[in-house]
Protein backbone atom coordinates (compact mmCIF):
# COMPACT_ATOMS: atom_id res chain seq x y z
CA UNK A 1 0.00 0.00 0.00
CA UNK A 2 2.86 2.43 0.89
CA UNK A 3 4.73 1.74 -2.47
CA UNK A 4 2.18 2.05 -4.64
CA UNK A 5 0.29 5.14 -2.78
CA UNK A 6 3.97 6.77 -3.00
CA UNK A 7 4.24 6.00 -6.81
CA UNK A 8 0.88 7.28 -7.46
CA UNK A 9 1.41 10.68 -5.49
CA UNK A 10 4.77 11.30 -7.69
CA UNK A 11 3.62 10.78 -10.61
CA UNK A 12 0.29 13.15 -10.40
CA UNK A 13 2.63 15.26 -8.79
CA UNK A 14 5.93 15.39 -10.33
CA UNK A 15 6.55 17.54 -13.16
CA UNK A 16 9.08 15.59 -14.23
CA UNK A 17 6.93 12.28 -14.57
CA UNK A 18 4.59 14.13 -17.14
CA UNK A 19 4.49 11.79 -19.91
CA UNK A 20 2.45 8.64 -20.74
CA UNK A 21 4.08 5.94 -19.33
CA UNK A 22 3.79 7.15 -15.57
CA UNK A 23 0.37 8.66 -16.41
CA UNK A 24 -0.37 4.97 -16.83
CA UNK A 25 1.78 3.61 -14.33
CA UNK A 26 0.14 5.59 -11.67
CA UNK A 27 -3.07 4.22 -12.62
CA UNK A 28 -1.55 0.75 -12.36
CA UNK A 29 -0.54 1.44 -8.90
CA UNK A 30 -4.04 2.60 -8.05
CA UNK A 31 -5.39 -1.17 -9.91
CA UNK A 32 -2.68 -2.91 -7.61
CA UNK A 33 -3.97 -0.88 -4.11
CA UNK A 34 -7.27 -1.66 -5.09
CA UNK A 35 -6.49 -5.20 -5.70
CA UNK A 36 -5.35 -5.68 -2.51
CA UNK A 37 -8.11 -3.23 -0.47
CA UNK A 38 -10.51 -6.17 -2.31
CA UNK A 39 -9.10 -9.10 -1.30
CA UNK A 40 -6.39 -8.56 2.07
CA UNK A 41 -8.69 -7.04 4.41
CA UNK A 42 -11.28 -9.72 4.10
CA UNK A 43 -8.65 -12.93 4.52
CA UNK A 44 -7.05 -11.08 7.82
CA UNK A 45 -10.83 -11.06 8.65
CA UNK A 46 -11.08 -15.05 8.12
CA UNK A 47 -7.72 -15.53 9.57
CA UNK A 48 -8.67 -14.34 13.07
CA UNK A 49 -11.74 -15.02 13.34
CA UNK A 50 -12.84 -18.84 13.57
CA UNK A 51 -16.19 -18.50 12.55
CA UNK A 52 -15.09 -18.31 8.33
CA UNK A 53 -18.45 -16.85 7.12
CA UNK A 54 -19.14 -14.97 4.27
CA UNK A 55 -22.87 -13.25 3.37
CA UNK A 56 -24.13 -13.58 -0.28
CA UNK A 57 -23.85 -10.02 -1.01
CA UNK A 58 -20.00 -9.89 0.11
CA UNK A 59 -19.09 -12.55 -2.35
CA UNK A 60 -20.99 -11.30 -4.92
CA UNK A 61 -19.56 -7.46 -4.26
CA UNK A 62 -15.88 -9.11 -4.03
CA UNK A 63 -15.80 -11.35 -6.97
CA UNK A 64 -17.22 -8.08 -8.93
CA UNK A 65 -14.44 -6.19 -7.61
CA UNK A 66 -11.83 -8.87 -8.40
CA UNK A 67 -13.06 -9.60 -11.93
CA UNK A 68 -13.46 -5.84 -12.66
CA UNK A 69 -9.90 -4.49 -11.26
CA UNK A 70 -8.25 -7.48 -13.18
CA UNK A 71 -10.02 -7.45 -16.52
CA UNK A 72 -8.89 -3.26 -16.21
CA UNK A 73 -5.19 -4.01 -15.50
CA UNK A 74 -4.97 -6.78 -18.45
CA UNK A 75 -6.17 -3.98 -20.75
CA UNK A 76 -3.74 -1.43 -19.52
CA UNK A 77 -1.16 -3.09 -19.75
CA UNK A 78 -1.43 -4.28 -23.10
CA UNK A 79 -1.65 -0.06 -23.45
CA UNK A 80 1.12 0.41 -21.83
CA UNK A 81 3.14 -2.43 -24.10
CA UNK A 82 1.15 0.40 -27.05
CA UNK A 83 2.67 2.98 -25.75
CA UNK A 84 6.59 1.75 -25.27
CA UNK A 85 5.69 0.85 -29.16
CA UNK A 86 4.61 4.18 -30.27
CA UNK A 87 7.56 5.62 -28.28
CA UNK A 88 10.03 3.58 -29.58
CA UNK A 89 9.14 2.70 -33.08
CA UNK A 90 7.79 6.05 -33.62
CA UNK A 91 9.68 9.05 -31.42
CA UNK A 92 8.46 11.35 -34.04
CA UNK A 93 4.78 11.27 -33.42
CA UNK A 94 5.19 10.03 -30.08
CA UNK A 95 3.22 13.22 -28.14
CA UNK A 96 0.50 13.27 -30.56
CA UNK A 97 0.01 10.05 -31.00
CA UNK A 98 -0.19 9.46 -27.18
CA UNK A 99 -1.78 12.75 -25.89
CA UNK A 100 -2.97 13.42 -22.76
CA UNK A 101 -6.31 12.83 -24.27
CA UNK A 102 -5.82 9.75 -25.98
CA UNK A 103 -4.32 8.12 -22.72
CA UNK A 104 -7.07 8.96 -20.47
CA UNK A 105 -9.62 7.61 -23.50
CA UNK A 106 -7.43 4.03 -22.90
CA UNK A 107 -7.56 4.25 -18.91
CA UNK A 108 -11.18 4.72 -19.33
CA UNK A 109 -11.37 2.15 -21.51
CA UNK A 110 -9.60 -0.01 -19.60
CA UNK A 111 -12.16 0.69 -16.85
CA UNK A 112 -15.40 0.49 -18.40
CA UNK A 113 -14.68 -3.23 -20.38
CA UNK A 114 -13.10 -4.03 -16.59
CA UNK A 115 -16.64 -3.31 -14.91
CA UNK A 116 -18.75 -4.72 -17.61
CA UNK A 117 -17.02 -7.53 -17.41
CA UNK A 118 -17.62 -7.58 -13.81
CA UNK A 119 -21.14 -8.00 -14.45
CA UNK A 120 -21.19 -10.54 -16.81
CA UNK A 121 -19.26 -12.90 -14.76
CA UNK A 122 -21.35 -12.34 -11.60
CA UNK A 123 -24.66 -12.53 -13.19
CA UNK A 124 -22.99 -15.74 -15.35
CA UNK A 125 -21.76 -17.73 -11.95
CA UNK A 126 -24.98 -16.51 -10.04
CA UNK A 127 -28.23 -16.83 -12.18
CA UNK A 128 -28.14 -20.40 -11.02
CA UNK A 129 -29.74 -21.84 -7.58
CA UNK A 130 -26.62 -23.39 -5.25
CA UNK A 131 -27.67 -26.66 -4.03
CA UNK A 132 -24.15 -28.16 -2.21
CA UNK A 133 -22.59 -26.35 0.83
CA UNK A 134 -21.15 -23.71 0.14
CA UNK A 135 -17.26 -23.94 0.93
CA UNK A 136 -15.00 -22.23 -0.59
CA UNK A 137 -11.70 -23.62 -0.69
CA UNK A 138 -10.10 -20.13 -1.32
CA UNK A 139 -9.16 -16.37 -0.01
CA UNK A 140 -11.90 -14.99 -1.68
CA UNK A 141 -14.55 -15.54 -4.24
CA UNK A 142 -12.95 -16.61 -7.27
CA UNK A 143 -15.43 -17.21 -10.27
CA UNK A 144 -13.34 -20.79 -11.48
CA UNK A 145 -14.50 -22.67 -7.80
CA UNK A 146 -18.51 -21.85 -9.48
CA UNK A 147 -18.42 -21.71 -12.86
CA UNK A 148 -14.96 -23.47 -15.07
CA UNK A 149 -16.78 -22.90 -18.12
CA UNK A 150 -17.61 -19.61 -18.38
CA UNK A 151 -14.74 -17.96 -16.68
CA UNK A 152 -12.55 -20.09 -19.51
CA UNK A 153 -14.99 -18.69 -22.14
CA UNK A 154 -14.21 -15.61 -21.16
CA UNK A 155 -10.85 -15.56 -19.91
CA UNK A 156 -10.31 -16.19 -23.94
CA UNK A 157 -11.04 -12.77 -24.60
CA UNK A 158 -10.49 -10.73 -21.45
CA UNK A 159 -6.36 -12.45 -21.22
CA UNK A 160 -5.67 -13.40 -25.02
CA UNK A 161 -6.51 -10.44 -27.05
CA UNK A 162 -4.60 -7.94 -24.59
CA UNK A 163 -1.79 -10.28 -24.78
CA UNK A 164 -1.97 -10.31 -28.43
CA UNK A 165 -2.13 -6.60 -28.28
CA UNK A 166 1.33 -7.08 -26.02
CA UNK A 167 3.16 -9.81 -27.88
CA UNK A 168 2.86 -7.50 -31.36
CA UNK A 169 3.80 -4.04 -30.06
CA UNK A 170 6.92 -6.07 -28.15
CA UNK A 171 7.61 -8.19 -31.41
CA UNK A 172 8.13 -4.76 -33.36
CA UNK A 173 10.30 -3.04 -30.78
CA UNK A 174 12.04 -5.69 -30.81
CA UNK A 175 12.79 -5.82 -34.36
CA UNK A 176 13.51 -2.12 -34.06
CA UNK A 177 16.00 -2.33 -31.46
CA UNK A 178 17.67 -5.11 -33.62
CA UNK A 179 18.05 -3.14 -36.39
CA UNK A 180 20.34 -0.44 -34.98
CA UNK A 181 23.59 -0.02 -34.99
CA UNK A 182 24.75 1.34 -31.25
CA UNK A 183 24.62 -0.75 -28.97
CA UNK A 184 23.76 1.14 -26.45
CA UNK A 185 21.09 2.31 -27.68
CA UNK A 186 19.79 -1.48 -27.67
CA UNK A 187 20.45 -1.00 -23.71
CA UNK A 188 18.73 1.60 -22.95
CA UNK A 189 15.78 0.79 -25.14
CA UNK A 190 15.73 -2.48 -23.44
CA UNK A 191 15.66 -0.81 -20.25
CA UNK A 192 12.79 0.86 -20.98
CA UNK A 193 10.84 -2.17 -20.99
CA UNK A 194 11.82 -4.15 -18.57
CA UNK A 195 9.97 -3.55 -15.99
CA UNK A 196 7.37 -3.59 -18.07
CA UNK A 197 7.76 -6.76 -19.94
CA UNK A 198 8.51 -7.77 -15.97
CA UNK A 199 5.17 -7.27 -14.42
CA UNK A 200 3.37 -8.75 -17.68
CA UNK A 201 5.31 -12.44 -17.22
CA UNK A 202 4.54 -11.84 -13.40
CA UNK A 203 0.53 -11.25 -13.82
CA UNK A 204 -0.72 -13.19 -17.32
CA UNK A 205 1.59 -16.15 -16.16
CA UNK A 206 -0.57 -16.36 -12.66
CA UNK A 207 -3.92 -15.23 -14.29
CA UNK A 208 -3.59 -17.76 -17.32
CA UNK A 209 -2.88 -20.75 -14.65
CA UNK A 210 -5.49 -19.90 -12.47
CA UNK A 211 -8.59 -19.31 -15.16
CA UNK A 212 -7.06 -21.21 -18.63
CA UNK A 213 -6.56 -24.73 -16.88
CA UNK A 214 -8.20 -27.88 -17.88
CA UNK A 215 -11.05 -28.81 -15.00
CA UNK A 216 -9.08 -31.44 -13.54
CA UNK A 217 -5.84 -29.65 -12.80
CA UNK A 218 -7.75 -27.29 -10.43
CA UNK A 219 -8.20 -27.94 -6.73
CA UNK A 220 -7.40 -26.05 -3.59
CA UNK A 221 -4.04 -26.71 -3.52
CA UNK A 222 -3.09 -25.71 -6.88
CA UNK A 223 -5.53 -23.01 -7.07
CA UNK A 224 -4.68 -21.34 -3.73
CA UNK A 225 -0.85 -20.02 -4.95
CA UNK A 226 -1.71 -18.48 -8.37
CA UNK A 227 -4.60 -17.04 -6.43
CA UNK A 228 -2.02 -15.40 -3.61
CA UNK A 229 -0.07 -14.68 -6.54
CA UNK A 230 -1.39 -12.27 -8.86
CA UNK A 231 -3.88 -10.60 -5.82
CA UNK A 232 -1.20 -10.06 -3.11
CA UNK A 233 1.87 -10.73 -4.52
CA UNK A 234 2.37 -9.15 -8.02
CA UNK A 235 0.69 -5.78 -6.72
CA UNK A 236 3.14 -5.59 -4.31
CA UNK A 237 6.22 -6.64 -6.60
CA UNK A 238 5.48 -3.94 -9.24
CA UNK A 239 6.07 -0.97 -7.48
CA UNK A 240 9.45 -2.18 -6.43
CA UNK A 241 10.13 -3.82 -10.07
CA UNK A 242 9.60 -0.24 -11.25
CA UNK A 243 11.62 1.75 -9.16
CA UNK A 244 14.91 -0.28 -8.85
CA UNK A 245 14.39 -0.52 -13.23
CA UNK A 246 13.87 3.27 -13.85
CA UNK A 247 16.29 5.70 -12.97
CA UNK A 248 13.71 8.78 -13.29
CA UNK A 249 11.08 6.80 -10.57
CA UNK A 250 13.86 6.65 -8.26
CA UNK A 251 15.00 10.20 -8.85
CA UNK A 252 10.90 11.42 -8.07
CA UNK A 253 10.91 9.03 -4.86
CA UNK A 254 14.29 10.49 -3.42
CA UNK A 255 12.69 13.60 -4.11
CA UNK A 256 9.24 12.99 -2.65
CA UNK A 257 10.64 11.33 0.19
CA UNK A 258 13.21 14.40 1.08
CA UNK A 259 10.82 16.94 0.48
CA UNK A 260 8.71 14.82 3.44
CA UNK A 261 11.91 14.60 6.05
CA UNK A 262 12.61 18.31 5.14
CA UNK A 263 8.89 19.45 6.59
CA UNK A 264 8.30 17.39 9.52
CA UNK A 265 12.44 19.09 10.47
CA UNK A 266 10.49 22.14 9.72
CA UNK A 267 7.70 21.68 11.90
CA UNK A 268 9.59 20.12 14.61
């Protein structure tokens, strides 16, 4: 929560962070805290308490929440793969291309297919009667322990064509950065998407084990880690995959964090 509230604040704050990629970024960060707002509190909650109960409505409210926030950060960052393309491939047209306009069309974007998609799933895994107790093996409600078949059906769409989106825009920056001649310009290109390229592997690795499995490879053992893993785990890896990778992130969060020390000296 600290990491990615601090990488959020710097770059709506910092001057110097005015460009597309942390416009995005920050709005990752704010995906990742409210990945974790959705699905940490609750699991303390079970962990203390013995009594492991769970009200219709709260399932239904946190699967939404889930399913929406990680529909939204699949889109965005198959945007954010677009936009190391445009900047790379094409420097030229890079600020109109990606204006400030554009890139808060494709966060809202990313949003509104995020909570429709939300929808669909619950009413999907819910229109049904439940007949069985109902245990679930899990942190959370997870769509997969109620309905296999339609979270496959649509993790087809909602995980493949973003990742489509991501494997073309990398596949021609890649065959940019091959065809020049300095080497270190390779470098530093490359640099500029690692972290990226990073927290993609980290979250459609998890996501596509968890929802693209064949029926009889899930139980609560297997399901349980991928689960931890791209809820808790991968929304607290990015921040720091992000600022030890980018020189200008850790510039903003020296700064931010000085500028903090300097006024509580002052006020003391």
């Amino acid at each position: 929560m600290a990491m990615n509230g601090l990488i959020i604040f710097i770059t709506w704050t910092d001057p110097r962070l005015n460009s597309p990629m942390y416009f995005f970024l920050g709005h990752l960060s704010f995906l990742d805290v409210c990945f974790i707002t959705t699905t940490i509190p609750q699991m303390l909650v079970h962990l203390v308490i013995k009594n492991h109960t769970l009200t219709f409505a709260s399932c239904l409210t946190q699967m939404y929440l889930v399913f929406g926030v990680g529909v939204a950060e699949c889109i965005l960052l198959a945007f954010m793969a677009y936009d190391r393309y445009v900047a790379i491939c094409h420097p030229l047209t890079y600020a109109q291309v990606m204006s400030r306009q554009i890139c808060v069309r494709l966060v809202s974007t990313a949003w509104f297919f995020g909570l429709i998609n939300g929808i669909l799933l619950d009413y999907m895994t819910f229109r049904g009667p439940f007949c069985r107790d109902n245990h679930i093996e899990n942190f959370f409600c997870e769509a997969p322990i109620f309905s296999l078949r339609v979270i496959f059906a649509d993790a087809i769409v909602v995980l493949l064509s973003p990742m489509a989106l991501i494997v073309i825009s990398y596949a021609r920056i890649l065959a940019s950065i091959l065809g020049r001649n300095s080497s270190s310009g390779r470098g530093k290109t490359f640099s500029t998407c690692a972290s990226h390229l990073t927290v993609v592997i980290f979250f459609y690795t998890s996501a596509m084990f968890s929802y693209m499995n064949p029926r009889s490879t899930h139980g609560p053992d297997k399901d349980k880690p991928f689960s931890l893993l791209y809820t808790i785990i991968t929304p607290m890896c990015n921040p720091i995959i992000y600022s030890f990778r980018n020189k200008e992130m850790k510039g903003a969060m020296a700064r931010a964090l000085g500028r903090s020390s300097l006024s509580q000296t002052e006020s003391v």
